[in-house]
Amino acid sequence: MTAATDLVEAIEAVLPQTQCGQCGFEGCTPYARALASGEAGCDRCPPGGDATAAALARLLGLPVRGYDRSRGQHLPPQVAVIREPECIGCTKCIQACPIDAIIGAAERMHSILADACSGCALCVPVCPVDCIELRPIPVAPVDDGADPIEAARMQRSPHSDAWRRRHDARTLRLDSRARARLEQLAAQSALAAQPGMRLPPAVTAAIARAAARAGAPGADLPE
């Protein structure tokens, strides 16, 4: 492993791994890479709060300062819960969840896997019937006199590393799906370009729409 890789891993070890995107990146790993390369500040993580900002500053040799309050409120650990009788099965929360912690099918009741949920809250605003709520999780207090890096690690959930793995797996799945769709579109375009081959306008329009979705970063393409 290189020194840069080691630094990214050290940063990942103090980030809460909620994958909420409040830092301005698609997940904790892209943020960690930006931190390691000096392209982002250490004050961008509301879930980690001041403790994580201080730990990142210590790791990077930067002045310690509080996290940027404009990015969101620092809240205690929380878990999302669906009031299942109110769920209409629209699947919007499933698409929004960055770690595949919600199960269900179209027009069927959904459920959130409590141990898998990072409390990122991304599912809440997309619910059209407002049937998702966030509930706090009790945690042990962290010693104010603890080393900043150790304090940040202590406040992480025991599920943090699992959240990271789930996010990585989802990202790989979506990337693979997008590549497969682009390859399919390339084959269709090559077919349409053959002499004398004319596709109906509706088919051509459908290919164009699919190409736009496939090229969108992080787009969750339909099955």
JSON list of C-alpha atoms in Angstrom, two decimals:
[
{"chain": "A", "resi": 1, "resn": "MET", "atom": "CA", "xyz": [0.00, 0.00, 0.00]},
{"chain": "A", "resi": 2, "resn": "THR", "atom": "CA", "xyz": [1.16, 3.53, -0.76]},
{"chain": "A", "resi": 3, "resn": "ALA", "atom": "CA", "xyz": [1.33, 6.38, 1.73]},
{"chain": "A", "resi": 4, "resn": "ALA", "atom": "CA", "xyz": [-1.66, 7.98, -0.02]},
{"chain": "A", "resi": 5, "resn": "THR", "atom": "CA", "xyz": [-3.69, 4.79, 0.31]},
{"chain": "A", "resi": 6, "resn": "ASP", "atom": "CA", "xyz": [-2.73, 4.48, 3.97]},
{"chain": "A", "resi": 7, "resn": "LEU", "atom": "CA", "xyz": [-3.90, 8.05, 4.59]},
{"chain": "A", "resi": 8, "resn": "VAL", "atom": "CA", "xyz": [-7.24, 7.43, 2.88]},
{"chain": "A", "resi": 9, "resn": "GLU", "atom": "CA", "xyz": [-7.74, 4.33, 5.04]},
{"chain": "A", "resi": 10, "resn": "ALA", "atom": "CA", "xyz": [-6.88, 6.29, 8.20]},
{"chain": "A", "resi": 11, "resn": "ILE", "atom": "CA", "xyz": [-9.40, 8.96, 7.24]},
{"chain": "A", "resi": 12, "resn": "GLU", "atom": "CA", "xyz": [-12.04, 6.33, 6.52]},
{"chain": "A", "resi": 13, "resn": "ALA", "atom": "CA", "xyz": [-11.47, 4.88, 9.98]},
{"chain": "A", "resi": 14, "resn": "VAL", "atom": "CA", "xyz": [-12.68, 8.08, 11.67]},
{"chain": "A", "resi": 15, "resn": "LEU", "atom": "CA", "xyz": [-15.49, 9.02, 9.28]},
{"chain": "A", "resi": 16, "resn": "PRO", "atom": "CA", "xyz": [-18.90, 7.80, 10.51]},
{"chain": "A", "resi": 17, "resn": "GLN", "atom": "CA", "xyz": [-19.68, 6.09, 7.15]},
{"chain": "A", "resi": 18, "resn": "THR", "atom": "CA", "xyz": [-23.30, 7.25, 7.06]},
{"chain": "A", "resi": 19, "resn": "GLN", "atom": "CA", "xyz": [-22.92, 7.85, 3.28]},
{"chain": "A", "resi": 20, "resn": "CYS", "atom": "CA", "xyz": [-25.31, 10.82, 3.60]},
{"chain": "A", "resi": 21, "resn": "GLY", "atom": "CA", "xyz": [-23.64, 13.09, 1.02]},
{"chain": "A", "resi": 22, "resn": "GLN", "atom": "CA", "xyz": [-23.77, 16.20, 3.23]},
{"chain": "A", "resi": 23, "resn": "CYS", "atom": "CA", "xyz": [-20.05, 16.65, 2.61]},
{"chain": "A", "resi": 24, "resn": "GLY", "atom": "CA", "xyz": [-20.78, 17.28, -1.07]},
{"chain": "A", "resi": 25, "resn": "PHE", "atom": "CA", "xyz": [-19.48, 13.91, -2.23]},
{"chain": "A", "resi": 26, "resn": "GLU", "atom": "CA", "xyz": [-21.32, 10.72, -3.22]},
{"chain": "A", "resi": 27, "resn": "GLY", "atom": "CA", "xyz": [-20.08, 8.92, -0.11]},
{"chain": "A", "resi": 28, "resn": "CYS", "atom": "CA", "xyz": [-17.44, 8.77, 2.58]},
{"chain": "A", "resi": 29, "resn": "THR", "atom": "CA", "xyz": [-14.76, 7.20, 0.36]},
{"chain": "A", "resi": 30, "resn": "PRO", "atom": "CA", "xyz": [-14.78, 9.99, -2.28]},
{"chain": "A", "resi": 31, "resn": "TYR", "atom": "CA", "xyz": [-14.65, 12.52, 0.56]},
{"chain": "A", "resi": 32, "resn": "ALA", "atom": "CA", "xyz": [-11.73, 10.66, 2.15]},
{"chain": "A", "resi": 33, "resn": "ARG", "atom": "CA", "xyz": [-9.84, 10.72, -1.14]},
{"chain": "A", "resi": 34, "resn": "ALA", "atom": "CA", "xyz": [-10.49, 14.43, -1.55]},
{"chain": "A", "resi": 35, "resn": "LEU", "atom": "CA", "xyz": [-9.27, 15.06, 1.99]},
{"chain": "A", "resi": 36, "resn": "ALA", "atom": "CA", "xyz": [-6.10, 13.04, 1.40]},
{"chain": "A", "resi": 37, "resn": "SER", "atom": "CA", "xyz": [-5.33, 15.01, -1.77]},
{"chain": "A", "resi": 38, "resn": "GLY", "atom": "CA", "xyz": [-6.05, 18.38, -0.19]},
{"chain": "A", "resi": 39, "resn": "GLU", "atom": "CA", "xyz": [-9.10, 19.01, -2.37]},
{"chain": "A", "resi": 40, "resn": "ALA", "atom": "CA", "xyz": [-11.60, 19.28, 0.51]},
{"chain": "A", "resi": 41, "resn": "GLY", "atom": "CA", "xyz": [-11.66, 20.66, 4.02]},
{"chain": "A", "resi": 42, "resn": "CYS", "atom": "CA", "xyz": [-11.95, 18.59, 7.19]},
{"chain": "A", "resi": 43, "resn": "ASP", "atom": "CA", "xyz": [-15.08, 20.40, 8.38]},
{"chain": "A", "resi": 44, "resn": "ARG", "atom": "CA", "xyz": [-17.66, 18.91, 6.00]},
{"chain": "A", "resi": 45, "resn": "CYS", "atom": "CA", "xyz": [-19.14, 16.04, 8.04]},
{"chain": "A", "resi": 46, "resn": "PRO", "atom": "CA", "xyz": [-22.25, 16.92, 10.10]},
{"chain": "A", "resi": 47, "resn": "PRO", "atom": "CA", "xyz": [-22.81, 13.32, 11.29]},
{"chain": "A", "resi": 48, "resn": "GLY", "atom": "CA", "xyz": [-19.31, 13.28, 12.72]},
{"chain": "A", "resi": 49, "resn": "GLY", "atom": "CA", "xyz": [-19.61, 16.78, 14.17]},
{"chain": "A", "resi": 50, "resn": "ASP", "atom": "CA", "xyz": [-16.79, 18.61, 15.87]},
{"chain": "A", "resi": 51, "resn": "ALA", "atom": "CA", "xyz": [-15.17, 15.37, 17.07]},
{"chain": "A", "resi": 52, "resn": "THR", "atom": "CA", "xyz": [-14.64, 14.08, 13.53]},
{"chain": "A", "resi": 53, "resn": "ALA", "atom": "CA", "xyz": [-13.53, 17.51, 12.30]},
{"chain": "A", "resi": 54, "resn": "ALA", "atom": "CA", "xyz": [-10.90, 17.58, 15.05]},
{"chain": "A", "resi": 55, "resn": "ALA", "atom": "CA", "xyz": [-9.75, 14.03, 14.27]},
{"chain": "A", "resi": 56, "resn": "LEU", "atom": "CA", "xyz": [-9.40, 14.81, 10.57]},
{"chain": "A", "resi": 57, "resn": "ALA", "atom": "CA", "xyz": [-7.46, 17.97, 11.35]},
{"chain": "A", "resi": 58, "resn": "ARG", "atom": "CA", "xyz": [-5.08, 15.95, 13.55]},
{"chain": "A", "resi": 59, "resn": "LEU", "atom": "CA", "xyz": [-4.57, 13.35, 10.82]},
{"chain": "A", "resi": 60, "resn": "LEU", "atom": "CA", "xyz": [-3.93, 15.96, 8.16]},
{"chain": "A", "resi": 61, "resn": "GLY", "atom": "CA", "xyz": [-1.83, 18.31, 10.28]},
{"chain": "A", "resi": 62, "resn": "LEU", "atom": "CA", "xyz": [-4.34, 21.16, 9.96]},
{"chain": "A", "resi": 63, "resn": "PRO", "atom": "CA", "xyz": [-5.65, 23.65, 12.52]},
{"chain": "A", "resi": 64, "resn": "VAL", "atom": "CA", "xyz": [-8.55, 22.23, 14.52]},
{"chain": "A", "resi": 65, "resn": "ARG", "atom": "CA", "xyz": [-11.91, 23.89, 13.95]},
{"chain": "A", "resi": 66, "resn": "GLY", "atom": "CA", "xyz": [-15.55, 22.96, 14.31]},
{"chain": "A", "resi": 67, "resn": "TYR", "atom": "CA", "xyz": [-17.53, 21.40, 11.51]},
{"chain": "A", "resi": 68, "resn": "ASP", "atom": "CA", "xyz": [-19.36, 23.61, 9.00]},
{"chain": "A", "resi": 69, "resn": "ARG", "atom": "CA", "xyz": [-22.85, 24.16, 10.46]},
{"chain": "A", "resi": 70, "resn": "SER", "atom": "CA", "xyz": [-24.19, 25.26, 7.07]},
{"chain": "A", "resi": 71, "resn": "ARG", "atom": "CA", "xyz": [-23.95, 21.64, 5.88]},
{"chain": "A", "resi": 72, "resn": "GLY", "atom": "CA", "xyz": [-26.42, 20.28, 8.40]},
{"chain": "A", "resi": 73, "resn": "GLN", "atom": "CA", "xyz": [-27.10, 19.66, 12.06]},
{"chain": "A", "resi": 74, "resn": "HIS", "atom": "CA", "xyz": [-25.00, 17.27, 14.11]},
{"chain": "A", "resi": 75, "resn": "LEU", "atom": "CA", "xyz": [-27.44, 14.78, 15.58]},
{"chain": "A", "resi": 76, "resn": "PRO", "atom": "CA", "xyz": [-27.06, 11.72, 17.81]},
{"chain": "A", "resi": 77, "resn": "PRO", "atom": "CA", "xyz": [-26.95, 8.38, 15.97]},
{"chain": "A", "resi": 78, "resn": "GLN", "atom": "CA", "xyz": [-30.36, 7.54, 14.55]},
{"chain": "A", "resi": 79, "resn": "VAL", "atom": "CA", "xyz": [-32.18, 4.87, 12.62]},
{"chain": "A", "resi": 80, "resn": "ALA", "atom": "CA", "xyz": [-34.96, 5.25, 10.08]},
{"chain": "A", "resi": 81, "resn": "VAL", "atom": "CA", "xyz": [-38.24, 3.42, 10.66]},
{"chain": "A", "resi": 82, "resn": "ILE", "atom": "CA", "xyz": [-41.13, 3.00, 8.21]},
{"chain": "A", "resi": 83, "resn": "ARG", "atom": "CA", "xyz": [-44.63, 3.17, 9.63]},
{"chain": "A", "resi": 84, "resn": "GLU", "atom": "CA", "xyz": [-45.49, 0.12, 7.58]},
{"chain": "A", "resi": 85, "resn": "PRO", "atom": "CA", "xyz": [-49.31, 0.38, 7.52]},
{"chain": "A", "resi": 86, "resn": "GLU", "atom": "CA", "xyz": [-48.92, 3.79, 5.83]},
{"chain": "A", "resi": 87, "resn": "CYS", "atom": "CA", "xyz": [-46.43, 2.61, 3.18]},
{"chain": "A", "resi": 88, "resn": "ILE", "atom": "CA", "xyz": [-47.78, 2.59, -0.40]},
{"chain": "A", "resi": 89, "resn": "GLY", "atom": "CA", "xyz": [-44.86, 0.66, -1.91]},
{"chain": "A", "resi": 90, "resn": "CYS", "atom": "CA", "xyz": [-43.67, 3.42, -4.24]},
{"chain": "A", "resi": 91, "resn": "THR", "atom": "CA", "xyz": [-39.97, 2.23, -3.96]},
{"chain": "A", "resi": 92, "resn": "LYS", "atom": "CA", "xyz": [-38.67, 5.83, -3.83]},
{"chain": "A", "resi": 93, "resn": "CYS", "atom": "CA", "xyz": [-36.97, 5.16, -0.49]},
{"chain": "A", "resi": 94, "resn": "ILE", "atom": "CA", "xyz": [-35.32, 2.02, -1.85]},
{"chain": "A", "resi": 95, "resn": "GLN", "atom": "CA", "xyz": [-33.82, 4.02, -4.71]},
{"chain": "A", "resi": 96, "resn": "ALA", "atom": "CA", "xyz": [-32.64, 6.77, -2.33]},
{"chain": "A", "resi": 97, "resn": "CYS", "atom": "CA", "xyz": [-30.97, 4.49, 0.21]},
{"chain": "A", "resi": 98, "resn": "PRO", "atom": "CA", "xyz": [-27.18, 4.58, -0.38]},
{"chain": "A", "resi": 99, "resn": "ILE", "atom": "CA", "xyz": [-26.53, 1.28, 1.40]},
{"chain": "A", "resi": 100, "resn": "ASP", "atom": "CA", "xyz": [-29.43, -0.96, 0.34]},
{"chain": "A", "resi": 101, "resn": "ALA", "atom": "CA", "xyz": [-30.92, -1.03, 3.83]},
{"chain": "A", "resi": 102, "resn": "ILE", "atom": "CA", "xyz": [-34.54, -1.02, 2.66]},
{"chain": "A", "resi": 103, "resn": "ILE", "atom": "CA", "xyz": [-36.35, -4.07, 1.36]},
{"chain": "A", "resi": 104, "resn": "GLY", "atom": "CA", "xyz": [-39.65, -4.33, -0.46]},
{"chain": "A", "resi": 105, "resn": "ALA", "atom": "CA", "xyz": [-41.21, -4.37, -3.91]},
{"chain": "A", "resi": 106, "resn": "ALA", "atom": "CA", "xyz": [-43.41, -2.09, -5.98]},
{"chain": "A", "resi": 107, "resn": "GLU", "atom": "CA", "xyz": [-46.85, -1.67, -4.43]},
{"chain": "A", "resi": 108, "resn": "ARG", "atom": "CA", "xyz": [-45.80, -3.80, -1.47]},
{"chain": "A", "resi": 109, "resn": "MET", "atom": "CA", "xyz": [-44.98, -2.73, 2.06]},
{"chain": "A", "resi": 110, "resn": "HIS", "atom": "CA", "xyz": [-41.32, -1.81, 2.63]},
{"chain": "A", "resi": 111, "resn": "SER", "atom": "CA", "xyz": [-39.18, -2.42, 5.71]},
{"chain": "A", "resi": 112, "resn": "ILE", "atom": "CA", "xyz": [-35.88, -0.96, 6.89]},
{"chain": "A", "resi": 113, "resn": "LEU", "atom": "CA", "xyz": [-33.17, -3.30, 8.18]},
{"chain": "A", "resi": 114, "resn": "ALA", "atom": "CA", "xyz": [-32.36, -1.64, 11.50]},
{"chain": "A", "resi": 115, "resn": "ASP", "atom": "CA", "xyz": [-28.77, -2.92, 11.78]},
{"chain": "A", "resi": 116, "resn": "ALA", "atom": "CA", "xyz": [-28.06, -1.94, 8.18]},
{"chain": "A", "resi": 117, "resn": "CYS", "atom": "CA", "xyz": [-29.52, 1.58, 8.41]},
{"chain": "A", "resi": 118, "resn": "SER", "atom": "CA", "xyz": [-26.95, 4.35, 8.89]},
{"chain": "A", "resi": 119, "resn": "GLY", "atom": "CA", "xyz": [-29.51, 7.03, 9.70]},
{"chain": "A", "resi": 120, "resn": "CYS", "atom": "CA", "xyz": [-28.45, 9.11, 6.69]},
{"chain": "A", "resi": 121, "resn": "ALA", "atom": "CA", "xyz": [-32.06, 10.39, 6.34]},
{"chain": "A", "resi": 122, "resn": "LEU", "atom": "CA", "xyz": [-31.96, 10.36, 2.53]},
{"chain": "A", "resi": 123, "resn": "CYS", "atom": "CA", "xyz": [-35.11, 8.26, 2.46]},
{"chain": "A", "resi": 124, "resn": "VAL", "atom": "CA", "xyz": [-37.20, 10.74, 4.46]},
{"chain": "A", "resi": 125, "resn": "PRO", "atom": "CA", "xyz": [-37.68, 13.61, 1.97]},
{"chain": "A", "resi": 126, "resn": "VAL", "atom": "CA", "xyz": [-38.47, 11.32, -0.98]},
{"chain": "A", "resi": 127, "resn": "CYS", "atom": "CA", "xyz": [-41.37, 9.54, 0.74]},
{"chain": "A", "resi": 128, "resn": "PRO", "atom": "CA", "xyz": [-44.61, 10.89, -0.81]},
{"chain": "A", "resi": 129, "resn": "VAL", "atom": "CA", "xyz": [-46.74, 9.88, 2.17]},
{"chain": "A", "resi": 130, "resn": "ASP", "atom": "CA", "xyz": [-44.30, 10.92, 4.91]},
{"chain": "A", "resi": 131, "resn": "CYS", "atom": "CA", "xyz": [-44.33, 7.51, 6.59]},
{"chain": "A", "resi": 132, "resn": "ILE", "atom": "CA", "xyz": [-40.62, 7.39, 7.52]},
{"chain": "A", "resi": 133, "resn": "GLU", "atom": "CA", "xyz": [-39.33, 8.71, 10.81]},
{"chain": "A", "resi": 134, "resn": "LEU", "atom": "CA", "xyz": [-35.91, 8.86, 12.44]},
{"chain": "A", "resi": 135, "resn": "ARG", "atom": "CA", "xyz": [-35.44, 7.56, 15.95]},
{"chain": "A", "resi": 136, "resn": "PRO", "atom": "CA", "xyz": [-32.35, 8.25, 18.11]},
{"chain": "A", "resi": 137, "resn": "ILE", "atom": "CA", "xyz": [-30.09, 5.41, 19.18]},
{"chain": "A", "resi": 138, "resn": "PRO", "atom": "CA", "xyz": [-28.64, 5.53, 22.72]},
{"chain": "A", "resi": 139, "resn": "VAL", "atom": "CA", "xyz": [-24.86, 5.74, 22.78]},
{"chain": "A", "resi": 140, "resn": "ALA", "atom": "CA", "xyz": [-22.25, 5.86, 25.51]},
{"chain": "A", "resi": 141, "resn": "PRO", "atom": "CA", "xyz": [-20.68, 9.30, 26.09]},
{"chain": "A", "resi": 142, "resn": "VAL", "atom": "CA", "xyz": [-17.16, 9.90, 24.83]},
{"chain": "A", "resi": 143, "resn": "ASP", "atom": "CA", "xyz": [-14.52, 11.16, 27.27]},
{"chain": "A", "resi": 144, "resn": "ASP", "atom": "CA", "xyz": [-13.88, 14.85, 26.52]},
{"chain": "A", "resi": 145, "resn": "GLY", "atom": "CA", "xyz": [-10.22, 14.35, 27.37]},
{"chain": "A", "resi": 146, "resn": "ALA", "atom": "CA", "xyz": [-9.72, 11.56, 24.83]},
{"chain": "A", "resi": 147, "resn": "ASP", "atom": "CA", "xyz": [-7.34, 11.93, 21.91]},
{"chain": "A", "resi": 148, "resn": "PRO", "atom": "CA", "xyz": [-9.32, 13.47, 18.98]},
{"chain": "A", "resi": 149, "resn": "ILE", "atom": "CA", "xyz": [-8.72, 10.51, 16.69]},
{"chain": "A", "resi": 150, "resn": "GLU", "atom": "CA", "xyz": [-9.67, 7.99, 19.35]},
{"chain": "A", "resi": 151, "resn": "ALA", "atom": "CA", "xyz": [-12.74, 10.05, 20.30]},
{"chain": "A", "resi": 152, "resn": "ALA", "atom": "CA", "xyz": [-13.95, 10.06, 16.70]},
{"chain": "A", "resi": 153, "resn": "ARG", "atom": "CA", "xyz": [-13.45, 6.31, 16.43]},
{"chain": "A", "resi": 154, "resn": "MET", "atom": "CA", "xyz": [-15.31, 5.72, 19.69]},
{"chain": "A", "resi": 155, "resn": "GLN", "atom": "CA", "xyz": [-18.37, 7.63, 18.52]},
{"chain": "A", "resi": 156, "resn": "ARG", "atom": "CA", "xyz": [-18.61, 5.61, 15.29]},
{"chain": "A", "resi": 157, "resn": "SER", "atom": "CA", "xyz": [-21.30, 2.95, 15.16]},
{"chain": "A", "resi": 158, "resn": "PRO", "atom": "CA", "xyz": [-20.17, -0.69, 15.40]},
{"chain": "A", "resi": 159, "resn": "HIS", "atom": "CA", "xyz": [-21.91, -1.04, 12.03]},
{"chain": "A", "resi": 160, "resn": "SER", "atom": "CA", "xyz": [-19.86, 1.71, 10.32]},
{"chain": "A", "resi": 161, "resn": "ASP", "atom": "CA", "xyz": [-17.55, -0.65, 8.44]},
{"chain": "A", "resi": 162, "resn": "ALA", "atom": "CA", "xyz": [-20.55, -2.71, 7.29]},
{"chain": "A", "resi": 163, "resn": "TRP", "atom": "CA", "xyz": [-22.21, 0.48, 5.99]},
{"chain": "A", "resi": 164, "resn": "ARG", "atom": "CA", "xyz": [-19.09, 1.20, 3.99]},
{"chain": "A", "resi": 165, "resn": "ARG", "atom": "CA", "xyz": [-19.08, -2.29, 2.48]},
{"chain": "A", "resi": 166, "resn": "ARG", "atom": "CA", "xyz": [-22.77, -2.05, 1.60]},
{"chain": "A", "resi": 167, "resn": "HIS", "atom": "CA", "xyz": [-22.21, 1.33, -0.06]},
{"chain": "A", "resi": 168, "resn": "ASP", "atom": "CA", "xyz": [-19.24, 0.00, -2.03]},
{"chain": "A", "resi": 169, "resn": "ALA", "atom": "CA", "xyz": [-21.27, -3.01, -3.19]},
{"chain": "A", "resi": 170, "resn": "ARG", "atom": "CA", "xyz": [-24.15, -0.80, -4.31]},
{"chain": "A", "resi": 171, "resn": "THR", "atom": "CA", "xyz": [-21.79, 1.51, -6.19]},
{"chain": "A", "resi": 172, "resn": "LEU", "atom": "CA", "xyz": [-20.20, -1.43, -8.00]},
{"chain": "A", "resi": 173, "resn": "ARG", "atom": "CA", "xyz": [-23.63, -2.82, -8.89]},
{"chain": "A", "resi": 174, "resn": "LEU", "atom": "CA", "xyz": [-24.87, 0.48, -10.31]},
{"chain": "A", "resi": 175, "resn": "ASP", "atom": "CA", "xyz": [-21.63, 1.04, -12.24]},
{"chain": "A", "resi": 176, "resn": "SER", "atom": "CA", "xyz": [-21.81, -2.47, -13.69]},
{"chain": "A", "resi": 177, "resn": "ARG", "atom": "CA", "xyz": [-25.43, -1.97, -14.67]},
{"chain": "A", "resi": 178, "resn": "ALA", "atom": "CA", "xyz": [-24.63, 1.35, -16.34]},
{"chain": "A", "resi": 179, "resn": "ARG", "atom": "CA", "xyz": [-21.74, -0.17, -18.29]},
{"chain": "A", "resi": 180, "resn": "ALA", "atom": "CA", "xyz": [-23.93, -3.05, -19.46]},
{"chain": "A", "resi": 181, "resn": "ARG", "atom": "CA", "xyz": [-26.61, -0.62, -20.59]},
{"chain": "A", "resi": 182, "resn": "LEU", "atom": "CA", "xyz": [-24.07, 1.50, -22.47]},
{"chain": "A", "resi": 183, "resn": "GLU", "atom": "CA", "xyz": [-22.73, -1.62, -24.23]},
{"chain": "A", "resi": 184, "resn": "GLN", "atom": "CA", "xyz": [-26.28, -2.56, -25.18]},
{"chain": "A", "resi": 185, "resn": "LEU", "atom": "CA", "xyz": [-26.93, 0.92, -26.53]},
{"chain": "A", "resi": 186, "resn": "ALA", "atom": "CA", "xyz": [-23.69, 0.84, -28.52]},
{"chain": "A", "resi": 187, "resn": "ALA", "atom": "CA", "xyz": [-24.79, -2.40, -30.14]},
{"chain": "A", "resi": 188, "resn": "GLN", "atom": "CA", "xyz": [-28.21, -0.96, -30.92]},
{"chain": "A", "resi": 189, "resn": "SER", "atom": "CA", "xyz": [-26.66, 2.19, -32.37]},
{"chain": "A", "resi": 190, "resn": "ALA", "atom": "CA", "xyz": [-24.33, 0.13, -34.55]},
{"chain": "A", "resi": 191, "resn": "LEU", "atom": "CA", "xyz": [-27.32, -1.83, -35.81]},
{"chain": "A", "resi": 192, "resn": "ALA", "atom": "CA", "xyz": [-29.24, 1.35, -36.54]},
{"chain": "A", "resi": 193, "resn": "ALA", "atom": "CA", "xyz": [-26.25, 2.76, -38.47]},
{"chain": "A", "resi": 194, "resn": "GLN", "atom": "CA", "xyz": [-26.20, -0.11, -40.96]},
{"chain": "A", "resi": 195, "resn": "PRO", "atom": "CA", "xyz": [-27.12, 0.88, -44.53]},
{"chain": "A", "resi": 196, "resn": "GLY", "atom": "CA", "xyz": [-30.84, 0.63, -45.16]},
{"chain": "A", "resi": 197, "resn": "MET", "atom": "CA", "xyz": [-31.67, 0.11, -41.48]},
{"chain": "A", "resi": 198, "resn": "ARG", "atom": "CA", "xyz": [-34.35, 2.50, -40.21]},
{"chain": "A", "resi": 199, "resn": "LEU", "atom": "CA", "xyz": [-35.69, 2.26, -36.71]},
{"chain": "A", "resi": 200, "resn": "PRO", "atom": "CA", "xyz": [-39.11, 3.64, -35.77]},
{"chain": "A", "resi": 201, "resn": "PRO", "atom": "CA", "xyz": [-38.92, 7.14, -34.22]},
{"chain": "A", "resi": 202, "resn": "ALA", "atom": "CA", "xyz": [-40.29, 5.81, -30.93]},
{"chain": "A", "resi": 203, "resn": "VAL", "atom": "CA", "xyz": [-37.45, 3.27, -30.71]},
{"chain": "A", "resi": 204, "resn": "THR", "atom": "CA", "xyz": [-34.83, 5.92, -31.54]},
{"chain": "A", "resi": 205, "resn": "ALA", "atom": "CA", "xyz": [-36.27, 8.18, -28.82]},
{"chain": "A", "resi": 206, "resn": "ALA", "atom": "CA", "xyz": [-36.24, 5.33, -26.31]},
{"chain": "A", "resi": 207, "resn": "ILE", "atom": "CA", "xyz": [-32.57, 4.63, -27.06]},
{"chain": "A", "resi": 208, "resn": "ALA", "atom": "CA", "xyz": [-31.73, 8.30, -26.54]},
{"chain": "A", "resi": 209, "resn": "ARG", "atom": "CA", "xyz": [-33.54, 8.38, -23.19]},
{"chain": "A", "resi": 210, "resn": "ALA", "atom": "CA", "xyz": [-31.82, 5.20, -22.03]},
{"chain": "A", "resi": 211, "resn": "ALA", "atom": "CA", "xyz": [-28.43, 6.59, -23.07]},
{"chain": "A", "resi": 212, "resn": "ALA", "atom": "CA", "xyz": [-29.05, 9.72, -21.00]},
{"chain": "A", "resi": 213, "resn": "ARG", "atom": "CA", "xyz": [-29.97, 7.63, -17.94]},
{"chain": "A", "resi": 214, "resn": "ALA", "atom": "CA", "xyz": [-27.02, 5.29, -18.38]},
{"chain": "A", "resi": 215, "resn": "GLY", "atom": "CA", "xyz": [-24.62, 8.21, -18.58]},
{"chain": "A", "resi": 216, "resn": "ALA", "atom": "CA", "xyz": [-25.90, 9.85, -15.41]},
{"chain": "A", "resi": 217, "resn": "PRO", "atom": "CA", "xyz": [-23.46, 9.34, -12.47]},
{"chain": "A", "resi": 218, "resn": "GLY", "atom": "CA", "xyz": [-24.97, 7.09, -9.82]},
{"chain": "A", "resi": 219, "resn": "ALA", "atom": "CA", "xyz": [-28.22, 6.62, -11.75]},
{"chain": "A", "resi": 220, "resn": "ASP", "atom": "CA", "xyz": [-30.13, 3.61, -10.53]},
{"chain": "A", "resi": 221, "resn": "LEU", "atom": "CA", "xyz": [-31.27, 2.21, -13.85]},
{"chain": "A", "resi": 222, "resn": "PRO", "atom": "CA", "xyz": [-34.43, 0.15, -14.02]},
{"chain": "A", "resi": 223, "resn": "GLU", "atom": "CA", "xyz": [-34.14, -3.59, -14.20]}
]
